[in-house]
DNA sequence: CAGCCTTA
DNA sequence: TAAGGCTGG
């Protein structure tokens, strides 16, 4: 989560439209988590159905995928499998953050501070049992394929960009770069303003693309070296990174000494982490091979039944959203007919 | 987050 | 009609 390569990578602004007809491997956990965190009311409560079950992830997946398909983008979602054992500490750290946030949330609610309540509620976000299955169900109604990765979803998503089965991977996390993704798309959404918590300001969010080779060329380093830089800054497998080393210092050290083992001032701390194993997670990731990625047809009726009858979505809204999709897809097939006639 | 309604 | 605010479930 917190791998701050933002300042080092070459990021280029782009648009959703530019990915029309391209297969994009989406880090499913990353996307769903973001929906769960942000699709909330002013008090921080998530959307839920008549039985009190959370529906924020379903709402997010519905509208975003309607946009993808309407633009002719071919998303494939990659779900996480078993995390590497080295991630245990990071998983515990995140649990603790959620615990702390829960207390802060309750305090903010008691004090009637909605802005804070919402912010802390977002920090308590967690993936509950059943959400993955429900998300896959929505994707199935769309005819959108998904893959169950053996280990980290990002790793398999990155792999697909190298087999040529996907044009790019999409995630907010820079780990994809370390995993060897050819291209990474961040903010893979409609562009728009996003509010900064507790401030009356907005930032414009636009999709951006990072071409890994371009970044390596501009930094004049290798893939192995950017992994070492990641380890210096801190990855999920050594969350704290190294003392007083940020992106700039990390780059400088690697350019001067080439690799972790040869940086004199870090040797003592280097012995406290399993850096060779961490390198291996990124350089030889456990990935899942896929024969063929098959896109199906949209099951409008199934989708409507599920969302309206079982998950309390408004029939009018679903109808008009799906009509929008149907029209966009019809237009595309018309264009295709013209091409072949 | 994303759609839709209000506003000027 | 473009930006800002409100609401969805």
PDB file of C-alpha atoms in Angstrom, chain A residues 5 177-180 212-213 216 219-232 235 250-251 254-255 257-261 263 275-276 278-280 282-285:
ATOM      1  CA  UNK A   5       7.378   5.741  -5.933  1.00  0.00           C
ATOM      2  CA  UNK A 177       5.908  -1.626 -11.214  1.00  0.00           C
ATOM      3  CA  UNK A 178       8.138  -3.722  -8.963  1.00  0.00           C
ATOM      4  CA  UNK A 179       6.192  -6.822 -10.050  1.00  0.00           C
ATOM      5  CA  UNK A 180       7.285  -6.040 -13.575  1.00  0.00           C
ATOM      6  CA  UNK A 212       7.911   0.976 -16.710  1.00  0.00           C
ATOM      7  CA  UNK A 213      10.658   1.045 -19.322  1.00  0.00           C
ATOM      8  CA  UNK A 216      13.785   2.924 -15.816  1.00  0.00           C
ATOM      9  CA  UNK A 219      16.223   7.091 -13.864  1.00  0.00           C
ATOM     10  CA  UNK A 220      19.027   5.164 -15.599  1.00  0.00           C
ATOM     11  CA  UNK A 221      18.504   2.085 -13.451  1.00  0.00           C
ATOM     12  CA  UNK A 222      17.441  -1.528 -13.961  1.00  0.00           C
ATOM     13  CA  UNK A 223      14.337  -3.403 -12.874  1.00  0.00           C
ATOM     14  CA  UNK A 224      16.419  -5.080 -10.140  1.00  0.00           C
ATOM     15  CA  UNK A 225      17.520  -1.678  -8.934  1.00  0.00           C
ATOM     16  CA  UNK A 226      14.026  -0.219  -8.710  1.00  0.00           C
ATOM     17  CA  UNK A 227      13.097  -3.206  -6.567  1.00  0.00           C
ATOM     18  CA  UNK A 228      16.003  -2.379  -4.261  1.00  0.00           C
ATOM     19  CA  UNK A 229      14.801   1.220  -4.161  1.00  0.00           C
ATOM     20  CA  UNK A 230      11.370  -0.040  -3.171  1.00  0.00           C
ATOM     21  CA  UNK A 231      12.876  -2.064  -0.343  1.00  0.00           C
ATOM     22  CA  UNK A 232      14.795   0.978   0.895  1.00  0.00           C
ATOM     23  CA  UNK A 235       7.218  -2.379   0.823  1.00  0.00           C
ATOM     24  CA  UNK A 250      17.040   5.681  -2.052  1.00  0.00           C
ATOM     25  CA  UNK A 251      17.563   6.555  -5.707  1.00  0.00           C
ATOM     26  CA  UNK A 254      21.245   2.814  -5.586  1.00  0.00           C
ATOM     27  CA  UNK A 255      22.747   4.899  -8.368  1.00  0.00           C
ATOM     28  CA  UNK A 257      26.307   1.749  -5.036  1.00  0.00           C
ATOM     29  CA  UNK A 258      24.144  -0.312  -7.406  1.00  0.00           C
ATOM     30  CA  UNK A 259      22.577  -2.654  -4.856  1.00  0.00           C
ATOM     31  CA  UNK A 260      21.560  -3.030  -1.215  1.00  0.00           C
ATOM     32  CA  UNK A 261      24.577  -5.163  -0.287  1.00  0.00           C
ATOM     33  CA  UNK A 263      25.501   0.540   0.418  1.00  0.00           C
ATOM     34  CA  UNK A 275      15.732  -8.695   1.669  1.00  0.00           C
ATOM     35  CA  UNK A 276      16.594 -11.562  -0.642  1.00  0.00           C
ATOM     36  CA  UNK A 278      11.522  -9.710  -0.700  1.00  0.00           C
ATOM     37  CA  UNK A 279      13.414  -9.253  -3.939  1.00  0.00           C
ATOM     38  CA  UNK A 280      12.272 -12.666  -5.060  1.00  0.00           C
ATOM     39  CA  UNK A 282       8.908  -8.988  -6.934  1.00  0.00           C
ATOM     40  CA  UNK A 283      11.427 -10.419  -9.397  1.00  0.00           C
ATOM     41  CA  UNK A 284      10.111 -13.979  -9.536  1.00  0.00           C
ATOM     42  CA  UNK A 285       6.508 -13.495  -8.442  1.00  0.00           C
TER      43      UNK A 285
END
